[in-house]
Short mmCIF file of C-alpha atoms in Angstrom, two decimals:
data_model
loop_
_atom_site.label_atom_id
_atom_site.label_comp_id
_atom_site.label_asym_id
_atom_site.label_seq_id
_atom_site.Cartn_x
_atom_site.Cartn_y
_atom_site.Cartn_z
CA MET B 3 -0.03 -0.38 0.21
CA ALA B 4 3.16 2.11 -0.02
CA ALA B 5 3.29 4.92 -2.40
CA PHE B 6 6.00 6.87 -2.10
CA ASP B 7 10.11 5.70 -2.11
CA THR B 8 11.26 6.79 1.01
CA THR B 9 14.50 5.07 0.31
CA ASP B 10 16.26 7.71 -0.47
CA ARG B 11 15.75 9.57 2.97
CA PRO B 12 16.83 7.20 5.70
CA VAL B 13 14.71 7.04 8.09
CA PRO B 14 15.97 7.38 11.29
CA THR B 15 15.72 4.97 14.22
CA GLY B 16 -20.65 24.59 12.84
CA PRO B 17 -21.24 21.49 10.64
CA THR B 18 -23.58 20.99 7.46
CA GLY B 19 -24.89 18.18 5.40
CA LEU B 20 -25.41 15.02 7.02
CA GLY B 21 -28.04 15.95 9.97
CA THR B 22 -29.08 14.68 13.43
CA SER B 23 -31.84 13.40 12.19
CA ALA B 24 -33.42 9.55 12.03
CA ALA B 25 -35.06 10.09 8.92
CA ARG B 26 -32.32 11.27 6.77
CA ILE B 27 -29.99 8.18 8.17
CA THR B 28 -33.10 6.45 6.76
CA ASP B 29 -32.22 8.15 3.73
CA LEU B 30 -28.08 8.37 3.90
CA LEU B 31 -28.75 3.68 3.69
CA ARG B 32 -30.87 3.24 1.55
CA PRO B 33 -28.50 0.20 -1.11
CA ARG B 34 -26.48 1.77 -3.66
CA THR B 35 -24.31 -0.72 -5.52
CA ALA B 36 -20.78 1.75 -7.04
CA ALA B 37 -18.88 0.51 -9.88
CA PRO B 38 -15.35 1.35 -9.48
CA ARG B 39 -13.05 3.12 -12.18
CA GLY B 40 -10.28 0.68 -12.44
CA SER B 41 -10.36 -2.18 -15.16
CA ARG B 42 -9.94 -5.08 -12.89
CA VAL B 43 -11.58 -3.93 -9.85
CA PRO B 44 -15.26 -5.40 -9.52
CA GLU B 45 -18.02 -3.42 -8.80
CA LEU B 46 -18.29 -3.21 -5.29
CA TYR B 47 -21.09 -2.78 -3.17
CA CYS B 48 -20.58 0.78 -1.74
CA PRO B 49 -23.23 4.40 -1.57
CA PRO B 50 -21.51 7.05 -3.47
CA PRO B 51 -19.58 10.21 -2.42
CA LEU B 52 -22.78 12.07 -0.51
CA ARG B 53 -20.63 15.62 -2.39
CA ASP B 54 -17.79 17.11 -4.35
CA ASP B 55 -16.40 20.53 -3.91
CA PRO B 56 -13.16 20.21 -5.96
CA ALA B 57 -12.45 23.57 -4.91
CA LEU B 58 -12.55 22.76 -0.93
CA GLY B 59 -10.56 19.59 -1.66
CA GLU B 60 -7.51 21.34 -3.22
CA GLU B 61 -7.49 23.83 -0.67
CA VAL B 62 -7.50 21.62 2.42
CA ASN B 63 -4.56 19.41 -0.16
CA ARG B 64 -2.73 22.53 -0.07
CA ARG B 65 -2.40 23.49 3.48
CA LEU B 66 -2.18 19.66 4.20
CA VAL B 67 0.89 19.85 1.66
CA ARG B 68 2.56 22.62 3.61
CA TRP B 69 2.50 20.89 6.89
CA ALA B 70 4.38 18.05 5.67
CA GLU B 71 6.76 20.38 4.61
CA GLU B 72 7.35 21.95 7.70
CA VAL B 73 7.30 18.64 9.76
CA GLY B 74 9.57 16.77 7.41
CA ILE B 75 7.94 13.85 6.73
CA TYR B 76 7.91 12.96 2.72
CA GLU B 77 10.94 15.32 1.91
CA GLY B 78 12.06 14.88 -1.85
CA GLN B 79 8.74 13.20 -2.30
CA LEU B 80 5.73 15.96 -1.59
CA ASP B 81 5.35 16.22 -5.37
CA LYS B 82 4.12 12.59 -5.09
CA PHE B 83 2.40 13.42 -1.75
CA GLN B 84 0.20 16.30 -3.13
CA GLN B 85 -1.04 14.01 -6.49
CA ALA B 86 -2.18 11.24 -3.92
CA ASP B 87 -4.78 14.31 -2.96
CA TYR B 88 -5.51 13.43 0.64
CA GLY B 89 -7.14 16.57 0.75
CA ARG B 90 -10.28 15.54 -1.96
CA LEU B 91 -10.15 12.02 0.69
CA LEU B 92 -10.97 14.43 3.22
CA MET B 93 -13.64 16.81 1.04
CA LEU B 94 -15.57 13.55 -0.24
CA ALA B 95 -15.54 11.77 3.57
CA HIS B 96 -16.58 14.29 6.18
CA PRO B 97 -19.33 15.83 3.90
CA ASP B 98 -20.64 17.38 6.88
CA THR B 99 -18.69 20.07 7.05
CA ASP B 100 -17.20 22.34 5.00
CA ASP B 101 -14.68 24.19 6.99
CA PRO B 102 -11.07 23.40 5.81
CA ASP B 103 -9.74 24.02 9.31
CA ARG B 104 -11.42 21.06 10.55
CA LEU B 105 -10.50 18.45 7.23
CA LEU B 106 -7.47 19.58 7.78
CA ALA B 107 -7.16 19.09 11.73
CA ALA B 108 -8.32 15.35 10.78
CA GLY B 109 -5.90 15.05 7.31
CA ARG B 110 -2.72 16.04 9.74
CA CYS B 111 -3.56 12.87 11.36
CA MET B 112 -4.16 11.05 9.10
CA ALA B 113 -0.89 11.96 6.68
CA ALA B 114 1.21 11.21 9.92
CA GLU B 115 0.15 7.61 10.00
CA PHE B 116 0.16 7.24 6.40
CA ALA B 117 3.49 8.28 7.00
CA VAL B 118 3.92 5.61 9.29
CA ASP B 119 3.61 2.96 6.73
CA ASP B 120 5.14 4.54 4.10
CA TYR B 121 8.49 5.01 5.81
CA PHE B 122 8.72 2.12 8.67
CA CYS B 123 5.90 -0.62 7.11
CA GLU B 124 7.54 -0.09 4.11
CA ASP B 125 11.05 -0.28 4.97
CA ALA B 126 10.44 -3.19 6.79
CA ALA B 127 8.34 -5.15 4.53
CA THR B 128 12.18 -4.04 1.78
CA THR B 129 15.09 -4.28 3.49
CA GLY B 130 15.02 -7.49 5.53
CA ARG B 131 14.89 -6.16 8.67
CA PRO B 132 11.00 -6.89 10.04
CA GLN B 133 12.77 -7.09 13.78
CA ARG B 134 12.84 -3.33 13.47
CA LEU B 135 9.11 -1.95 12.81
CA GLY B 136 7.92 -3.19 16.63
CA PRO B 137 10.64 -0.43 18.14
CA GLN B 138 9.53 2.05 15.75
CA LEU B 139 5.72 1.22 15.84
CA MET B 140 6.41 1.73 20.32
CA LEU B 141 8.04 5.65 19.95
CA ALA B 142 6.06 6.18 17.50
CA GLN B 143 2.69 5.52 20.57
CA ALA B 144 5.19 7.51 22.72
CA ALA B 145 5.13 10.31 20.62
CA ILE B 146 1.39 10.48 20.68
CA ASP B 147 1.12 9.60 24.58
CA PRO B 148 4.12 10.85 26.61
CA GLY B 149 4.56 10.84 29.74
CA ARG B 150 7.26 12.68 31.92
CA MET B 151 10.85 11.12 31.58
CA PRO B 152 12.67 11.03 34.53
CA SER B 153 14.85 14.08 34.66
CA GLY B 154 18.04 12.62 33.45
CA TYR B 155 16.22 10.91 30.17
CA HIS B 156 13.50 13.65 29.53
CA GLU B 157 15.63 16.24 27.18
CA ARG B 158 17.04 13.24 24.84
CA TYR B 159 13.33 11.50 24.38
CA GLU B 160 12.16 14.83 23.57
CA ARG B 161 14.87 15.74 21.19
CA GLU B 162 14.74 12.17 19.51
CA ILE B 163 11.03 13.02 18.66
CA ARG B 164 11.46 16.15 17.15
CA GLU B 165 14.33 15.34 14.83
CA GLN B 166 12.36 11.81 13.40
CA PRO B 167 10.01 13.35 11.13
CA VAL B 168 7.26 10.75 11.33
CA TRP B 169 7.40 11.02 15.43
CA HIS B 170 7.00 14.40 15.45
CA ALA B 171 4.19 14.79 12.81
CA LEU B 172 2.41 12.05 15.15
CA ARG B 173 3.29 14.48 17.97
CA ARG B 174 1.85 17.74 15.78
CA SER B 175 -0.63 15.70 14.43
CA VAL B 176 -2.19 15.13 18.17
CA LEU B 177 -1.43 18.22 20.14
CA GLU B 178 -3.26 20.12 16.92
CA LEU B 179 -6.01 17.51 16.52
CA GLY B 180 -6.74 19.63 20.37
CA ARG B 181 -7.96 22.30 19.31
CA TYR B 182 -11.33 20.71 17.73
CA ALA B 183 -11.56 17.43 20.48
CA THR B 184 -12.59 16.97 23.22
CA GLY B 185 -9.92 15.15 25.86
CA SER B 186 -12.04 12.11 24.70
CA GLN B 187 -11.96 12.19 21.59
CA VAL B 188 -8.42 12.40 22.03
CA ASN B 189 -8.17 9.47 23.71
CA ARG B 190 -10.37 7.50 21.74
CA LEU B 191 -7.70 8.46 19.01
CA ARG B 192 -4.64 7.49 20.22
CA GLN B 193 -5.90 3.68 21.56
CA GLU B 194 -7.28 3.35 17.75
CA ILE B 195 -3.72 3.98 16.51
CA ALA B 196 -2.42 1.92 18.59
CA GLY B 197 -4.33 -0.98 17.84
CA LEU B 198 -3.17 -0.26 14.55
CA PHE B 199 -0.01 -0.06 15.27
CA LEU B 200 0.01 -3.47 17.19
CA GLY B 201 -1.71 -4.69 13.35
CA MET B 202 1.65 -3.13 11.45
CA ASP B 203 4.09 -5.15 14.03
CA ALA B 204 2.14 -8.41 12.66
CA GLU B 205 2.99 -7.99 9.52
CA ALA B 206 6.33 -8.25 10.36
CA GLY B 207 6.31 -11.29 12.41
CA TRP B 208 5.07 -13.05 9.55
CA ARG B 209 7.55 -12.39 7.17
CA ILE B 210 10.04 -13.11 10.28
CA GLU B 211 8.23 -16.24 10.35
CA GLY B 212 8.73 -16.32 6.09
CA THR B 213 4.97 -17.97 5.94
CA PRO B 214 1.65 -16.15 5.36
CA PRO B 215 -1.51 -15.93 8.06
CA ALA B 216 -4.43 -17.76 7.48
CA VAL B 217 -7.26 -15.33 5.66
CA TRP B 218 -9.36 -15.80 9.31
CA GLU B 219 -5.76 -14.62 10.95
CA TYR B 220 -5.36 -12.23 8.29
CA LEU B 221 -9.20 -10.76 8.19
CA ALA B 222 -8.85 -10.70 12.57
CA ASN B 223 -5.62 -8.45 12.05
CA ARG B 224 -6.60 -6.07 9.17
CA GLN B 225 -9.61 -5.13 11.49
CA MET B 226 -7.15 -3.10 13.57
CA ASN B 227 -4.52 -2.37 10.85
CA SER B 228 -7.62 -0.21 9.29
CA PHE B 229 -8.63 3.43 8.39
CA LEU B 230 -10.70 3.10 11.77
CA PRO B 231 -8.10 6.00 13.33
CA CYS B 232 -9.02 8.55 10.29
CA MET B 233 -13.05 7.14 11.11
CA THR B 234 -12.74 7.50 14.43
CA LEU B 235 -12.26 11.45 13.81
CA VAL B 236 -16.06 12.14 12.04
CA ASP B 237 -17.63 13.29 14.81
CA THR B 238 -14.25 15.29 15.77
CA VAL B 239 -15.07 16.54 12.12
CA GLY B 240 -18.54 17.13 12.40
CA GLY B 241 -18.56 19.15 15.38
CA TYR B 242 -20.52 16.99 17.67
CA LEU B 243 -19.24 13.96 20.42
CA LEU B 244 -20.44 10.87 20.64
CA PRO B 245 -19.95 10.27 23.85
CA ALA B 246 -17.27 6.98 25.11
CA ASP B 247 -19.99 4.99 26.80
CA VAL B 248 -22.04 4.59 23.50
CA TYR B 249 -19.22 4.88 21.44
CA GLY B 250 -17.52 1.85 23.05
CA ARG B 251 -21.28 -0.35 23.60
CA PRO B 252 -20.87 -3.73 21.95
CA ASP B 253 -23.43 -2.74 19.24
CA VAL B 254 -22.46 0.43 18.36
CA ARG B 255 -18.71 -1.20 18.15
CA ARG B 256 -19.53 -4.28 16.03
CA ALA B 257 -20.89 -1.86 13.38
CA THR B 258 -18.36 0.26 13.24
CA LEU B 259 -15.03 -2.34 13.02
CA GLN B 260 -17.97 -4.02 10.20
CA ALA B 261 -17.05 -0.19 8.68
CA ALA B 262 -13.45 -0.24 9.37
CA LEU B 263 -13.30 -3.33 7.93
CA ALA B 264 -14.47 -2.79 4.88
CA SER B 265 -12.80 0.46 4.04
CA VAL B 266 -9.47 -1.17 4.44
CA LEU B 267 -10.69 -4.60 1.93
CA LEU B 268 -11.20 -2.36 -0.96
CA ASN B 269 -8.25 -0.60 -0.17
CA ASP B 270 -6.89 -4.29 -0.95
CA ILE B 271 -8.85 -4.07 -3.89
CA TYR B 272 -7.10 -1.21 -5.62
CA SER B 273 -3.63 -2.17 -3.99
CA MET B 274 -3.64 -5.92 -5.69
CA HIS B 275 -4.97 -3.80 -8.83
CA LYS B 276 -2.44 -1.72 -8.57
CA GLU B 277 0.07 -4.08 -8.17
CA GLY B 278 -1.30 -6.79 -10.94
CA GLY B 279 -0.79 -9.07 -8.30
CA ALA B 280 2.55 -9.10 -7.52
CA GLN B 281 2.77 -11.45 -4.34
CA GLY B 282 5.90 -11.05 -1.52
CA VAL B 283 5.89 -7.44 -0.75
CA GLU B 284 2.69 -6.45 0.23
CA TYR B 285 0.16 -8.57 2.70
CA ASN B 286 -3.56 -7.44 1.02
CA LEU B 287 -6.73 -10.18 1.06
CA PRO B 288 -6.15 -11.45 -2.45
CA THR B 289 -2.53 -12.55 -2.04
CA VAL B 290 -3.65 -14.07 1.40
CA LEU B 291 -6.91 -15.92 -0.77
CA MET B 292 -4.58 -16.79 -3.12
CA ALA B 293 -2.24 -18.40 -0.65
CA GLU B 294 -4.60 -20.23 0.71
CA ASP B 295 -6.70 -21.40 -1.55
CA GLY B 296 -4.37 -21.57 -4.93
CA CYS B 297 -6.94 -19.36 -6.48
CA SER B 298 -6.53 -17.21 -9.48
CA PRO B 299 -5.33 -13.45 -8.99
CA ASP B 300 -8.48 -12.52 -10.85
CA GLU B 301 -10.88 -14.95 -8.76
CA ALA B 302 -9.30 -14.03 -5.33
CA ILE B 303 -10.11 -10.26 -6.20
CA GLN B 304 -13.55 -11.27 -6.84
CA ARG B 305 -13.70 -13.31 -3.77
CA SER B 306 -12.98 -10.52 -2.08
CA ALA B 307 -15.18 -8.18 -3.89
CA ALA B 308 -17.46 -10.54 -2.08
CA ILE B 309 -16.48 -10.09 1.46
CA HIS B 310 -16.14 -6.38 0.71
CA ASP B 311 -19.53 -6.27 0.36
CA GLU B 312 -21.37 -8.79 2.88
CA LEU B 313 -19.36 -6.24 5.49
CA VAL B 314 -20.91 -2.75 4.16
CA ARG B 315 -24.24 -5.26 4.20
CA SER B 316 -23.91 -5.99 7.91
CA PHE B 317 -23.28 -2.57 9.25
CA GLU B 318 -25.85 -0.74 6.34
CA ALA B 319 -28.17 -3.54 8.43
CA ALA B 320 -26.81 -3.03 11.55
CA ALA B 321 -26.71 1.08 11.25
CA ALA B 322 -30.78 0.86 10.69
CA SER B 323 -31.16 -1.50 13.25
CA LEU B 324 -29.74 1.08 15.68
CA THR B 325 -31.23 4.19 14.37
CA LEU B 326 -34.71 3.09 16.30
CA ALA B 327 -33.52 3.45 19.46
CA GLY B 328 -34.19 7.27 18.07
CA ASP B 329 -30.61 8.55 19.71
CA PRO B 330 -30.12 11.48 17.10
CA VAL B 331 -26.35 12.03 17.78
CA LEU B 332 -25.38 8.15 17.26
CA THR B 333 -27.89 8.30 14.16
CA ARG B 334 -25.48 10.81 12.96
CA TYR B 335 -22.37 8.84 13.69
CA LEU B 336 -24.03 6.22 11.74
CA GLY B 337 -24.69 8.32 9.13
CA ALA B 338 -21.20 10.01 9.06
CA LEU B 339 -19.70 6.64 8.92
CA TRP B 340 -21.72 5.18 5.82
CA ALA B 341 -20.72 8.56 4.50
CA TRP B 342 -17.04 8.09 4.83
CA LEU B 343 -17.68 4.53 3.17
CA GLY B 344 -18.58 6.53 0.35
CA GLY B 345 -15.84 9.10 0.53
CA ASN B 346 -13.43 6.38 0.21
CA ARG B 347 -15.26 4.36 -2.18
CA GLU B 348 -14.70 8.03 -4.47
CA TRP B 349 -11.17 8.28 -3.81
CA HIS B 350 -9.71 5.12 -4.53
CA ALA B 351 -11.14 4.88 -8.06
CA THR B 352 -9.64 8.49 -9.05
CA SER B 353 -6.48 9.06 -7.02
CA PRO B 354 -3.34 8.59 -8.86
CA ARG B 355 -2.15 6.72 -5.56
CA TYR B 356 -3.90 3.65 -6.54
CA ASN B 357 -4.36 4.53 -10.08
CA GLN B 358 -0.60 5.68 -11.72
#
């Protein structure tokens, strides 16, 4: 999934739109089928984007590129970073705000998380040193959840975090999110990022062993190593708060994880399409299916699409059921996840990250 060649840079060790009524979610959850534009990507069951505002996307992208340059990620690769058009993803995935500052706040977190993949995970996959990934991810988590070091070590700790671009970007992104997020929302993000890093580290374990995971094991991992940290910000971006006790409810959690897993399996399908069926560098659902069942790349992609569609339909049904309780904040949150799925699909179908 990494899109940028970072080997030339040594890596040191007031919302509008969705509304809040139950009637609105009923409209949002009407079945829709969208066909991606890639020639070998099958038709996927997914909503279309709820809005397309190119000018807003361009403005967010411009600001995000400037921030990436400021914190030092993607040095020498900023043209590619700009072309990936993450500002468009943010605009598409968060249609309940047209505030570029709120979109940028989410974009900084997303860019920093993607940089972990593009630097550390790519380095682990291509250098033959996957054992390095765990310590790098541990320090990445320490960057976003800093404690106070004993006096003899605090200055060194802070200097190392500042001088490593990815750790620095993670630290800055979470600090700057605090302008818009409550303490519980920031803590929620930290927890979901910790799960993301745990999933990333599992891939390093598979590489060390030299064997691919079973499909069920891969899916369990992908539930954590997903877009969930990005998606968990929908209420922060929208300017409201889904209470922690509601977010953590088993039925809400189940629906959230279904949406997150579907979103990243769509990424797997587009990544596989871009890579032309190549194996050996990236783990994705089609390559794991091929390894376990001996099927062809085309069949693996079709089967992956069917799994994706099952998850989207399951989320759709769960969200419709949850809205019957009449909680307007939960209804809005579920509608925002549905909108995120549609925006994510549209971005994957059009971004140069997956279409060049």
